[in-house]
mmCIF file with all atom_site columns, C-alpha atoms in Angstrom:
data_model
loop_
_atom_site.group_PDB
_atom_site.id
_atom_site.type_symbol
_atom_site.label_atom_id
_atom_site.label_alt_id
_atom_site.label_comp_id
_atom_site.label_asym_id
_atom_site.label_entity_id
_atom_site.label_seq_id
_atom_site.pdbx_PDB_ins_code
_atom_site.Cartn_x
_atom_site.Cartn_y
_atom_site.Cartn_z
_atom_site.occupancy
_atom_site.B_iso_or_equiv
_atom_site.pdbx_formal_charge
_atom_site.auth_seq_id
_atom_site.auth_comp_id
_atom_site.auth_asym_id
_atom_site.auth_atom_id
_atom_site.pdbx_PDB_model_num
ATOM 1   C CA . LEU A 1 1   ? -24.618 5.902   12.224  1.00 0.00 ? 20  LEU A CA 1
ATOM 2   C CA . ASN A 1 2   ? -23.515 3.169   14.976  1.00 0.00 ? 21  ASN A CA 1
ATOM 3   C CA . PHE A 1 3   ? -25.839 1.039   15.840  1.00 0.00 ? 22  PHE A CA 1
ATOM 4   C CA . ASP A 1 4   ? -25.289 -2.634  18.315  1.00 0.00 ? 23  ASP A CA 1
ATOM 5   C CA . LEU A 1 5   ? -27.384 -5.674  18.054  1.00 0.00 ? 24  LEU A CA 1
ATOM 6   C CA . LYS A 1 6   ? -27.913 -8.446  20.376  1.00 0.00 ? 25  LYS A CA 1
ATOM 7   C CA . SER A 1 7   ? -26.692 -11.720 18.910  1.00 0.00 ? 26  SER A CA 1
ATOM 8   C CA . ASP A 1 8   ? -29.703 -13.526 20.043  1.00 0.00 ? 27  ASP A CA 1
ATOM 9   C CA . TYR A 1 9   ? -32.203 -10.314 18.206  1.00 0.00 ? 28  TYR A CA 1
ATOM 10  C CA . LEU A 1 10  ? -29.706 -11.432 15.476  1.00 0.00 ? 29  LEU A CA 1
ATOM 11  C CA . ILE A 1 11  ? -29.668 -15.369 15.419  1.00 0.00 ? 30  ILE A CA 1
ATOM 12  C CA . GLY A 1 12  ? -33.734 -14.926 15.794  1.00 0.00 ? 31  GLY A CA 1
ATOM 13  C CA . ALA A 1 13  ? -34.044 -12.627 12.672  1.00 0.00 ? 32  ALA A CA 1
ATOM 14  C CA . LEU A 1 14  ? -31.591 -14.589 10.563  1.00 0.00 ? 33  LEU A CA 1
ATOM 15  C CA . SER A 1 15  ? -33.437 -17.657 11.289  1.00 0.00 ? 34  SER A CA 1
ATOM 16  C CA . LYS A 1 16  ? -37.236 -16.321 10.628  1.00 0.00 ? 35  LYS A CA 1
ATOM 17  C CA . PHE A 1 17  ? -35.692 -15.321 7.041   1.00 0.00 ? 36  PHE A CA 1
ATOM 18  C CA . SER A 1 18  ? -33.791 -18.573 6.776   1.00 0.00 ? 37  SER A CA 1
ATOM 19  C CA . ASP A 1 19  ? -37.485 -20.812 6.921   1.00 0.00 ? 38  ASP A CA 1
ATOM 20  C CA . GLU A 1 20  ? -39.161 -18.139 4.863   1.00 0.00 ? 39  GLU A CA 1
ATOM 21  C CA . PHE A 1 21  ? -36.246 -18.238 1.806   1.00 0.00 ? 40  PHE A CA 1
ATOM 22  C CA . LYS A 1 22  ? -36.122 -22.331 2.292   1.00 0.00 ? 41  LYS A CA 1
ATOM 23  C CA . SER A 1 23  ? -39.992 -22.478 1.966   1.00 0.00 ? 42  SER A CA 1
ATOM 24  C CA . GLU A 1 24  ? -39.885 -20.476 -1.333  1.00 0.00 ? 43  GLU A CA 1
ATOM 25  C CA . TYR A 1 25  ? -37.225 -23.281 -2.820  1.00 0.00 ? 44  TYR A CA 1
ATOM 26  C CA . LYS A 1 26  ? -37.628 -27.027 -3.035  1.00 0.00 ? 45  LYS A CA 1
ATOM 27  C CA . ASN A 1 27  ? -34.409 -29.183 -2.394  1.00 0.00 ? 46  ASN A CA 1
ATOM 28  C CA . ASN A 1 28  ? -33.631 -30.204 -6.242  1.00 0.00 ? 47  ASN A CA 1
ATOM 29  C CA . ASP A 1 29  ? -30.317 -31.980 -7.206  1.00 0.00 ? 48  ASP A CA 1
ATOM 30  C CA . ARG A 1 30  ? -29.309 -29.265 -9.536  1.00 0.00 ? 49  ARG A CA 1
ATOM 31  C CA . GLU A 1 31  ? -25.375 -27.901 -9.836  1.00 0.00 ? 50  GLU A CA 1
ATOM 32  C CA . ILE A 1 32  ? -24.247 -24.899 -9.986  1.00 0.00 ? 51  ILE A CA 1
ATOM 33  C CA . ILE A 1 33  ? -20.951 -22.720 -10.277 1.00 0.00 ? 52  ILE A CA 1
ATOM 34  C CA . VAL A 1 34  ? -20.317 -20.006 -8.104  1.00 0.00 ? 53  VAL A CA 1
ATOM 35  C CA . GLU A 1 35  ? -16.945 -18.110 -9.148  1.00 0.00 ? 54  GLU A CA 1
ATOM 36  C CA . PHE A 1 36  ? -15.507 -15.240 -6.961  1.00 0.00 ? 55  PHE A CA 1
ATOM 37  C CA . SER A 1 37  ? -12.450 -14.175 -5.553  1.00 0.00 ? 56  SER A CA 1
ATOM 38  C CA . SER A 1 38  ? -10.269 -14.098 -9.094  1.00 0.00 ? 57  SER A CA 1
ATOM 39  C CA . PRO A 1 39  ? -7.410  -12.139 -7.500  1.00 0.00 ? 58  PRO A CA 1
ATOM 40  C CA . ASN A 1 40  ? -4.054  -10.981 -10.147 1.00 0.00 ? 59  ASN A CA 1
ATOM 41  C CA . THR A 1 41  ? -0.960  -12.326 -9.065  1.00 0.00 ? 60  THR A CA 1
ATOM 42  C CA . ASN A 1 42  ? 0.946   -9.238  -8.921  1.00 0.00 ? 61  ASN A CA 1
ATOM 43  C CA . LYS A 1 43  ? -0.628  -8.209  -5.151  1.00 0.00 ? 62  LYS A CA 1
ATOM 44  C CA . PRO A 1 44  ? -2.102  -9.699  -2.510  1.00 0.00 ? 63  PRO A CA 1
ATOM 45  C CA . LEU A 1 45  ? -5.800  -10.008 -1.498  1.00 0.00 ? 64  LEU A CA 1
ATOM 46  C CA . HIS A 1 46  ? -6.933  -6.595  -0.386  1.00 0.00 ? 65  HIS A CA 1
ATOM 47  C CA . LEU A 1 47  ? -10.263 -5.450  1.017   1.00 0.00 ? 66  LEU A CA 1
ATOM 48  C CA . GLY A 1 48  ? -12.071 -5.579  -2.438  1.00 0.00 ? 67  GLY A CA 1
ATOM 49  C CA . HIS A 1 49  ? -11.294 -9.018  -2.586  1.00 0.00 ? 68  HIS A CA 1
ATOM 50  C CA . LEU A 1 50  ? -12.301 -10.265 0.678   1.00 0.00 ? 69  LEU A CA 1
ATOM 51  C CA . ARG A 1 51  ? -16.047 -8.225  0.484   1.00 0.00 ? 70  ARG A CA 1
ATOM 52  C CA . ASN A 1 52  ? -16.153 -10.806 -2.939  1.00 0.00 ? 71  ASN A CA 1
ATOM 53  C CA . ILE A 1 53  ? -14.971 -13.814 -0.983  1.00 0.00 ? 72  ILE A CA 1
ATOM 54  C CA . PHE A 1 54  ? -17.490 -13.682 1.511   1.00 0.00 ? 73  PHE A CA 1
ATOM 55  C CA . LEU A 1 55  ? -20.278 -12.624 -0.701  1.00 0.00 ? 74  LEU A CA 1
ATOM 56  C CA . GLY A 1 56  ? -19.340 -15.628 -2.739  1.00 0.00 ? 75  GLY A CA 1
ATOM 57  C CA . ASP A 1 57  ? -18.837 -17.900 -0.135  1.00 0.00 ? 76  ASP A CA 1
ATOM 58  C CA . SER A 1 58  ? -22.122 -17.085 1.584   1.00 0.00 ? 77  SER A CA 1
ATOM 59  C CA . VAL A 1 59  ? -23.781 -17.194 -1.818  1.00 0.00 ? 78  VAL A CA 1
ATOM 60  C CA . SER A 1 60  ? -22.414 -21.412 -1.931  1.00 0.00 ? 79  SER A CA 1
ATOM 61  C CA . LYS A 1 61  ? -23.581 -21.778 0.965   1.00 0.00 ? 80  LYS A CA 1
ATOM 62  C CA . ILE A 1 62  ? -27.110 -20.276 0.894   1.00 0.00 ? 81  ILE A CA 1
ATOM 63  C CA . TYR A 1 63  ? -27.393 -22.770 -2.171  1.00 0.00 ? 82  TYR A CA 1
ATOM 64  C CA . LYS A 1 64  ? -25.643 -25.516 -0.914  1.00 0.00 ? 83  LYS A CA 1
ATOM 65  C CA . SER A 1 65  ? -28.449 -25.438 2.617   1.00 0.00 ? 84  SER A CA 1
ATOM 66  C CA . LEU A 1 66  ? -31.174 -25.506 -0.398  1.00 0.00 ? 85  LEU A CA 1
ATOM 67  C CA . GLY A 1 67  ? -29.463 -28.771 -2.044  1.00 0.00 ? 86  GLY A CA 1
ATOM 68  C CA . TYR A 1 68  ? -27.930 -27.724 -4.983  1.00 0.00 ? 87  TYR A CA 1
ATOM 69  C CA . LYS A 1 69  ? -24.711 -29.416 -6.107  1.00 0.00 ? 88  LYS A CA 1
ATOM 70  C CA . VAL A 1 70  ? -22.159 -26.212 -5.305  1.00 0.00 ? 89  VAL A CA 1
ATOM 71  C CA . ASN A 1 71  ? -18.725 -25.808 -7.301  1.00 0.00 ? 90  ASN A CA 1
ATOM 72  C CA . LYS A 1 72  ? -16.986 -23.294 -6.299  1.00 0.00 ? 91  LYS A CA 1
ATOM 73  C CA . VAL A 1 73  ? -14.331 -21.683 -8.778  1.00 0.00 ? 92  VAL A CA 1
ATOM 74  C CA . GLN A 1 74  ? -12.047 -18.518 -9.056  1.00 0.00 ? 93  GLN A CA 1
ATOM 75  C CA . ILE A 1 75  ? -10.574 -17.255 -12.347 1.00 0.00 ? 94  ILE A CA 1
ATOM 76  C CA . ILE A 1 76  ? -6.797  -16.656 -11.552 1.00 0.00 ? 95  ILE A CA 1
ATOM 77  C CA . ASN A 1 77  ? -5.697  -13.695 -13.698 1.00 0.00 ? 96  ASN A CA 1
ATOM 78  C CA . ASP A 1 78  ? -1.595  -14.678 -14.054 1.00 0.00 ? 97  ASP A CA 1
ATOM 79  C CA . ARG A 1 79  ? -0.313  -12.991 -17.092 1.00 0.00 ? 98  ARG A CA 1
ATOM 80  C CA . GLY A 1 80  ? 0.025   -10.054 -18.526 1.00 0.00 ? 99  GLY A CA 1
ATOM 81  C CA . ILE A 1 81  ? 1.600   -6.414  -18.500 1.00 0.00 ? 100 ILE A CA 1
ATOM 82  C CA . HIS A 1 82  ? 1.019   -6.531  -14.367 1.00 0.00 ? 101 HIS A CA 1
ATOM 83  C CA . ILE A 1 83  ? 2.339   -9.465  -13.753 1.00 0.00 ? 102 ILE A CA 1
ATOM 84  C CA . CYS A 1 84  ? 5.258   -8.903  -15.979 1.00 0.00 ? 103 CYS A CA 1
ATOM 85  C CA . LYS A 1 85  ? 6.260   -5.664  -14.223 1.00 0.00 ? 104 LYS A CA 1
ATOM 86  C CA . SER A 1 86  ? 6.680   -7.514  -10.771 1.00 0.00 ? 105 SER A CA 1
ATOM 87  C CA . MET A 1 87  ? 9.155   -9.663  -12.098 1.00 0.00 ? 106 MET A CA 1
ATOM 88  C CA . VAL A 1 88  ? 10.803  -6.694  -14.178 1.00 0.00 ? 107 VAL A CA 1
ATOM 89  C CA . ALA A 1 89  ? 11.401  -5.247  -10.367 1.00 0.00 ? 108 ALA A CA 1
ATOM 90  C CA . TRP A 1 90  ? 12.165  -8.440  -8.956  1.00 0.00 ? 109 TRP A CA 1
ATOM 91  C CA . LYS A 1 91  ? 14.933  -9.235  -11.455 1.00 0.00 ? 110 LYS A CA 1
ATOM 92  C CA . ARG A 1 92  ? 16.568  -5.803  -11.229 1.00 0.00 ? 111 ARG A CA 1
ATOM 93  C CA . TYR A 1 93  ? 15.733  -5.109  -7.760  1.00 0.00 ? 112 TYR A CA 1
ATOM 94  C CA . GLY A 1 94  ? 15.471  -8.203  -5.777  1.00 0.00 ? 113 GLY A CA 1
ATOM 95  C CA . ASN A 1 95  ? 18.816  -9.165  -5.419  1.00 0.00 ? 114 ASN A CA 1
ATOM 96  C CA . ASP A 1 96  ? 17.458  -13.520 -5.171  1.00 0.00 ? 115 ASP A CA 1
ATOM 97  C CA . LYS A 1 97  ? 15.417  -12.509 -2.108  1.00 0.00 ? 116 LYS A CA 1
ATOM 98  C CA . SER A 1 98  ? 12.196  -14.601 -1.382  1.00 0.00 ? 117 SER A CA 1
ATOM 99  C CA . PRO A 1 99  ? 9.719   -14.657 0.802   1.00 0.00 ? 118 PRO A CA 1
ATOM 100 C CA . ASP A 1 100 ? 11.649  -16.812 2.844   1.00 0.00 ? 119 ASP A CA 1
ATOM 101 C CA . THR A 1 101 ? 14.573  -14.894 3.235   1.00 0.00 ? 120 THR A CA 1
ATOM 102 C CA . GLU A 1 102 ? 12.281  -11.943 4.511   1.00 0.00 ? 121 GLU A CA 1
ATOM 103 C CA . LYS A 1 103 ? 9.734   -13.768 6.536   1.00 0.00 ? 122 LYS A CA 1
ATOM 104 C CA . ILE A 1 104 ? 6.954   -12.195 4.826   1.00 0.00 ? 123 ILE A CA 1
ATOM 105 C CA . LYS A 1 105 ? 3.867   -13.565 2.852   1.00 0.00 ? 124 LYS A CA 1
ATOM 106 C CA . GLY A 1 106 ? 4.195   -14.716 -1.148  1.00 0.00 ? 125 GLY A CA 1
ATOM 107 C CA . ASP A 1 107 ? 1.744   -12.637 -2.319  1.00 0.00 ? 126 ASP A CA 1
ATOM 108 C CA . LYS A 1 108 ? 2.932   -9.039  0.004   1.00 0.00 ? 127 LYS A CA 1
ATOM 109 C CA . PHE A 1 109 ? 6.774   -10.053 -1.078  1.00 0.00 ? 128 PHE A CA 1
ATOM 110 C CA . VAL A 1 110 ? 5.262   -9.875  -4.777  1.00 0.00 ? 129 VAL A CA 1
ATOM 111 C CA . GLY A 1 111 ? 3.188   -7.156  -4.525  1.00 0.00 ? 130 GLY A CA 1
ATOM 112 C CA . ASP A 1 112 ? 5.702   -4.953  -2.711  1.00 0.00 ? 131 ASP A CA 1
ATOM 113 C CA . TYR A 1 113 ? 7.559   -5.771  -6.269  1.00 0.00 ? 132 TYR A CA 1
ATOM 114 C CA . TYR A 1 114 ? 4.956   -4.567  -8.005  1.00 0.00 ? 133 TYR A CA 1
ATOM 115 C CA . VAL A 1 115 ? 4.958   -1.030  -6.146  1.00 0.00 ? 134 VAL A CA 1
ATOM 116 C CA . LYS A 1 116 ? 8.708   -0.805  -6.920  1.00 0.00 ? 135 LYS A CA 1
ATOM 117 C CA . PHE A 1 117 ? 7.966   -1.154  -10.455 1.00 0.00 ? 136 PHE A CA 1
ATOM 118 C CA . GLU A 1 118 ? 5.507   1.542   -10.183 1.00 0.00 ? 137 GLU A CA 1
ATOM 119 C CA . PHE A 1 119 ? 7.837   3.912   -7.953  1.00 0.00 ? 138 PHE A CA 1
ATOM 120 C CA . GLU A 1 120 ? 10.727  3.187   -10.316 1.00 0.00 ? 139 GLU A CA 1
ATOM 121 C CA . TYR A 1 121 ? 9.010   3.770   -13.388 1.00 0.00 ? 140 TYR A CA 1
ATOM 122 C CA . LYS A 1 122 ? 7.302   7.338   -12.401 1.00 0.00 ? 141 LYS A CA 1
ATOM 123 C CA . LYS A 1 123 ? 11.221  8.232   -11.089 1.00 0.00 ? 142 LYS A CA 1
ATOM 124 C CA . GLU A 1 124 ? 12.431  7.241   -14.507 1.00 0.00 ? 143 GLU A CA 1
ATOM 125 C CA . ILE A 1 125 ? 10.093  9.190   -16.254 1.00 0.00 ? 144 ILE A CA 1
ATOM 126 C CA . LEU A 1 126 ? 10.002  12.495  -14.494 1.00 0.00 ? 145 LEU A CA 1
ATOM 127 C CA . GLY A 1 127 ? 13.831  12.191  -15.169 1.00 0.00 ? 146 GLY A CA 1
ATOM 128 C CA . LEU A 1 128 ? 13.604  11.896  -18.749 1.00 0.00 ? 147 LEU A CA 1
ATOM 129 C CA . ILE A 1 129 ? 11.154  14.855  -18.746 1.00 0.00 ? 148 ILE A CA 1
ATOM 130 C CA . LYS A 1 130 ? 13.738  16.921  -16.927 1.00 0.00 ? 149 LYS A CA 1
ATOM 131 C CA . LYS A 1 131 ? 16.286  15.519  -19.334 1.00 0.00 ? 150 LYS A CA 1
ATOM 132 C CA . GLY A 1 132 ? 14.009  17.467  -22.191 1.00 0.00 ? 151 GLY A CA 1
ATOM 133 C CA . LEU A 1 133 ? 11.805  14.947  -23.443 1.00 0.00 ? 152 LEU A CA 1
ATOM 134 C CA . SER A 1 134 ? 8.118   15.446  -23.818 1.00 0.00 ? 153 SER A CA 1
ATOM 135 C CA . GLU A 1 135 ? 5.734   13.228  -21.250 1.00 0.00 ? 154 GLU A CA 1
ATOM 136 C CA . ASP A 1 136 ? 4.705   11.329  -24.744 1.00 0.00 ? 155 ASP A CA 1
ATOM 137 C CA . ASP A 1 137 ? 8.022   10.171  -25.483 1.00 0.00 ? 156 ASP A CA 1
ATOM 138 C CA . ALA A 1 138 ? 9.167   9.565   -22.001 1.00 0.00 ? 157 ALA A CA 1
ATOM 139 C CA . VAL A 1 139 ? 7.137   6.825   -21.423 1.00 0.00 ? 158 VAL A CA 1
ATOM 140 C CA . LYS A 1 140 ? 7.770   5.265   -24.928 1.00 0.00 ? 159 LYS A CA 1
ATOM 141 C CA . ASN A 1 141 ? 11.521  5.840   -24.039 1.00 0.00 ? 160 ASN A CA 1
ATOM 142 C CA . SER A 1 142 ? 11.047  4.274   -20.526 1.00 0.00 ? 161 SER A CA 1
ATOM 143 C CA . SER A 1 143 ? 13.436  1.285   -20.111 1.00 0.00 ? 162 SER A CA 1
ATOM 144 C CA . LEU A 1 144 ? 11.448  0.096   -17.475 1.00 0.00 ? 163 LEU A CA 1
ATOM 145 C CA . MET A 1 145 ? 8.445   -0.243  -19.346 1.00 0.00 ? 164 MET A CA 1
ATOM 146 C CA . LYS A 1 146 ? 10.326  -1.310  -22.437 1.00 0.00 ? 165 LYS A CA 1
ATOM 147 C CA . GLU A 1 147 ? 11.498  -4.238  -20.596 1.00 0.00 ? 166 GLU A CA 1
ATOM 148 C CA . ALA A 1 148 ? 8.386   -5.461  -19.184 1.00 0.00 ? 167 ALA A CA 1
ATOM 149 C CA . LYS A 1 149 ? 6.704   -5.244  -22.284 1.00 0.00 ? 168 LYS A CA 1
ATOM 150 C CA . SER A 1 150 ? 9.709   -7.684  -23.671 1.00 0.00 ? 169 SER A CA 1
ATOM 151 C CA . PHE A 1 151 ? 9.105   -10.050 -20.496 1.00 0.00 ? 170 PHE A CA 1
ATOM 152 C CA . LEU A 1 152 ? 5.579   -10.418 -22.095 1.00 0.00 ? 171 LEU A CA 1
ATOM 153 C CA . ARG A 1 153 ? 6.285   -11.444 -25.851 1.00 0.00 ? 172 ARG A CA 1
ATOM 154 C CA . LYS A 1 154 ? 8.778   -13.618 -24.340 1.00 0.00 ? 173 LYS A CA 1
ATOM 155 C CA . TRP A 1 155 ? 5.736   -15.087 -21.918 1.00 0.00 ? 174 TRP A CA 1
ATOM 156 C CA . GLU A 1 156 ? 3.783   -15.428 -25.014 1.00 0.00 ? 175 GLU A CA 1
ATOM 157 C CA . ARG A 1 157 ? 6.764   -17.362 -26.982 1.00 0.00 ? 176 ARG A CA 1
ATOM 158 C CA . GLY A 1 158 ? 7.290   -19.924 -24.065 1.00 0.00 ? 177 GLY A CA 1
ATOM 159 C CA . ASP A 1 159 ? 10.922  -18.555 -23.361 1.00 0.00 ? 178 ASP A CA 1
ATOM 160 C CA . LYS A 1 160 ? 11.806  -21.273 -20.625 1.00 0.00 ? 179 LYS A CA 1
ATOM 161 C CA . GLU A 1 161 ? 14.037  -18.369 -18.593 1.00 0.00 ? 180 GLU A CA 1
ATOM 162 C CA . ILE A 1 162 ? 10.813  -15.702 -18.462 1.00 0.00 ? 181 ILE A CA 1
ATOM 163 C CA . ILE A 1 163 ? 8.056   -18.905 -17.868 1.00 0.00 ? 182 ILE A CA 1
ATOM 164 C CA . LYS A 1 164 ? 10.746  -20.092 -15.072 1.00 0.00 ? 183 LYS A CA 1
ATOM 165 C CA . LEU A 1 165 ? 10.678  -16.717 -13.477 1.00 0.00 ? 184 LEU A CA 1
ATOM 166 C CA . TRP A 1 166 ? 6.826   -16.408 -13.981 1.00 0.00 ? 185 TRP A CA 1
ATOM 167 C CA . LYS A 1 167 ? 6.325   -20.153 -12.424 1.00 0.00 ? 186 LYS A CA 1
ATOM 168 C CA . LYS A 1 168 ? 8.813   -19.059 -9.383  1.00 0.00 ? 187 LYS A CA 1
ATOM 169 C CA . MET A 1 169 ? 6.875   -15.658 -8.357  1.00 0.00 ? 188 MET A CA 1
ATOM 170 C CA . ASN A 1 170 ? 3.157   -16.903 -8.854  1.00 0.00 ? 189 ASN A CA 1
ATOM 171 C CA . GLY A 1 171 ? 4.179   -20.133 -7.185  1.00 0.00 ? 190 GLY A CA 1
ATOM 172 C CA . TRP A 1 172 ? 4.829   -17.510 -4.101  1.00 0.00 ? 191 TRP A CA 1
ATOM 173 C CA . VAL A 1 173 ? 1.927   -15.691 -4.572  1.00 0.00 ? 192 VAL A CA 1
ATOM 174 C CA . TYR A 1 174 ? -0.160  -18.810 -4.218  1.00 0.00 ? 193 TYR A CA 1
ATOM 175 C CA . ASP A 1 175 ? 1.611   -19.515 -0.907  1.00 0.00 ? 194 ASP A CA 1
ATOM 176 C CA . GLY A 1 176 ? 0.611   -16.218 0.132   1.00 0.00 ? 195 GLY A CA 1
ATOM 177 C CA . PHE A 1 177 ? -3.163  -16.410 -0.926  1.00 0.00 ? 196 PHE A CA 1
ATOM 178 C CA . ASP A 1 178 ? -3.563  -20.137 0.413   1.00 0.00 ? 197 ASP A CA 1
ATOM 179 C CA . ILE A 1 179 ? -2.520  -18.753 3.883   1.00 0.00 ? 198 ILE A CA 1
ATOM 180 C CA . THR A 1 180 ? -5.580  -15.965 3.302   1.00 0.00 ? 199 THR A CA 1
ATOM 181 C CA . TYR A 1 181 ? -7.671  -18.385 2.152   1.00 0.00 ? 200 TYR A CA 1
ATOM 182 C CA . GLN A 1 182 ? -6.781  -21.024 5.195   1.00 0.00 ? 201 GLN A CA 1
ATOM 183 C CA . SER A 1 183 ? -7.564  -18.265 7.829   1.00 0.00 ? 202 SER A CA 1
ATOM 184 C CA . ILE A 1 184 ? -10.969 -17.286 6.886   1.00 0.00 ? 203 ILE A CA 1
ATOM 185 C CA . ASN A 1 185 ? -11.967 -21.199 6.459   1.00 0.00 ? 204 ASN A CA 1
ATOM 186 C CA . VAL A 1 186 ? -12.672 -20.542 2.500   1.00 0.00 ? 205 VAL A CA 1
ATOM 187 C CA . SER A 1 187 ? -11.539 -23.284 -0.278  1.00 0.00 ? 206 SER A CA 1
ATOM 188 C CA . PHE A 1 188 ? -12.368 -23.997 -4.110  1.00 0.00 ? 207 PHE A CA 1
ATOM 189 C CA . ASP A 1 189 ? -13.460 -26.849 -5.787  1.00 0.00 ? 208 ASP A CA 1
ATOM 190 C CA . LYS A 1 190 ? -11.940 -25.480 -8.885  1.00 0.00 ? 209 LYS A CA 1
ATOM 191 C CA . ASN A 1 191 ? -8.933  -23.355 -10.373 1.00 0.00 ? 210 ASN A CA 1
ATOM 192 C CA . TYR A 1 192 ? -9.192  -21.796 -13.786 1.00 0.00 ? 211 TYR A CA 1
ATOM 193 C CA . TYR A 1 193 ? -6.108  -19.821 -14.992 1.00 0.00 ? 212 TYR A CA 1
ATOM 194 C CA . GLU A 1 194 ? -5.941  -17.238 -17.646 1.00 0.00 ? 213 GLU A CA 1
ATOM 195 C CA . SER A 1 195 ? -2.866  -18.175 -18.972 1.00 0.00 ? 214 SER A CA 1
ATOM 196 C CA . GLU A 1 196 ? -4.401  -21.309 -20.281 1.00 0.00 ? 215 GLU A CA 1
ATOM 197 C CA . THR A 1 197 ? -7.628  -19.973 -21.332 1.00 0.00 ? 216 THR A CA 1
ATOM 198 C CA . TYR A 1 198 ? -6.868  -16.481 -22.735 1.00 0.00 ? 217 TYR A CA 1
ATOM 199 C CA . LEU A 1 199 ? -6.344  -17.398 -26.609 1.00 0.00 ? 218 LEU A CA 1
ATOM 200 C CA . LEU A 1 200 ? -9.564  -19.072 -26.413 1.00 0.00 ? 219 LEU A CA 1
#
């Protein structure tokens, strides 16, 4: 069912709702945190993120209009095997390309390598199965997955080369995220990073 509402009707309805809503709350000096978006750094923001971003930003504005001090934050999932998959794919197939050389947003660029990893991984598994391995043995013997796990272990040990690559690729993603956030006029007061909190 599709229907249209005239703007003046919508504005009137929202104004009435806003007045009723505000009358239930007294302005106060309370401080709250609204956490939203919180993406992974192995792919661009997608429709599901946008839904959560608009919801979180709207909730923040409602609380602000009621007199709260609002802190808008996100917890960025910047570590783990999924991040290492993008890193392995770029290392194997990237030929030193970058978002600048390809004229593409950084988060989309890195996301393409995550997809590339999954494509090549499935191809590798099928190839091993055709050679007579069971599916379980093919998964265990995947050179791509072994390399991704190796990257993760090296990252956790603080390997300088892996950390350097991780910072470079995450930097590309953050640049891409920033473009998206600016285009939808959303900002955050603080970013938290899983890489700094996961051991806690």
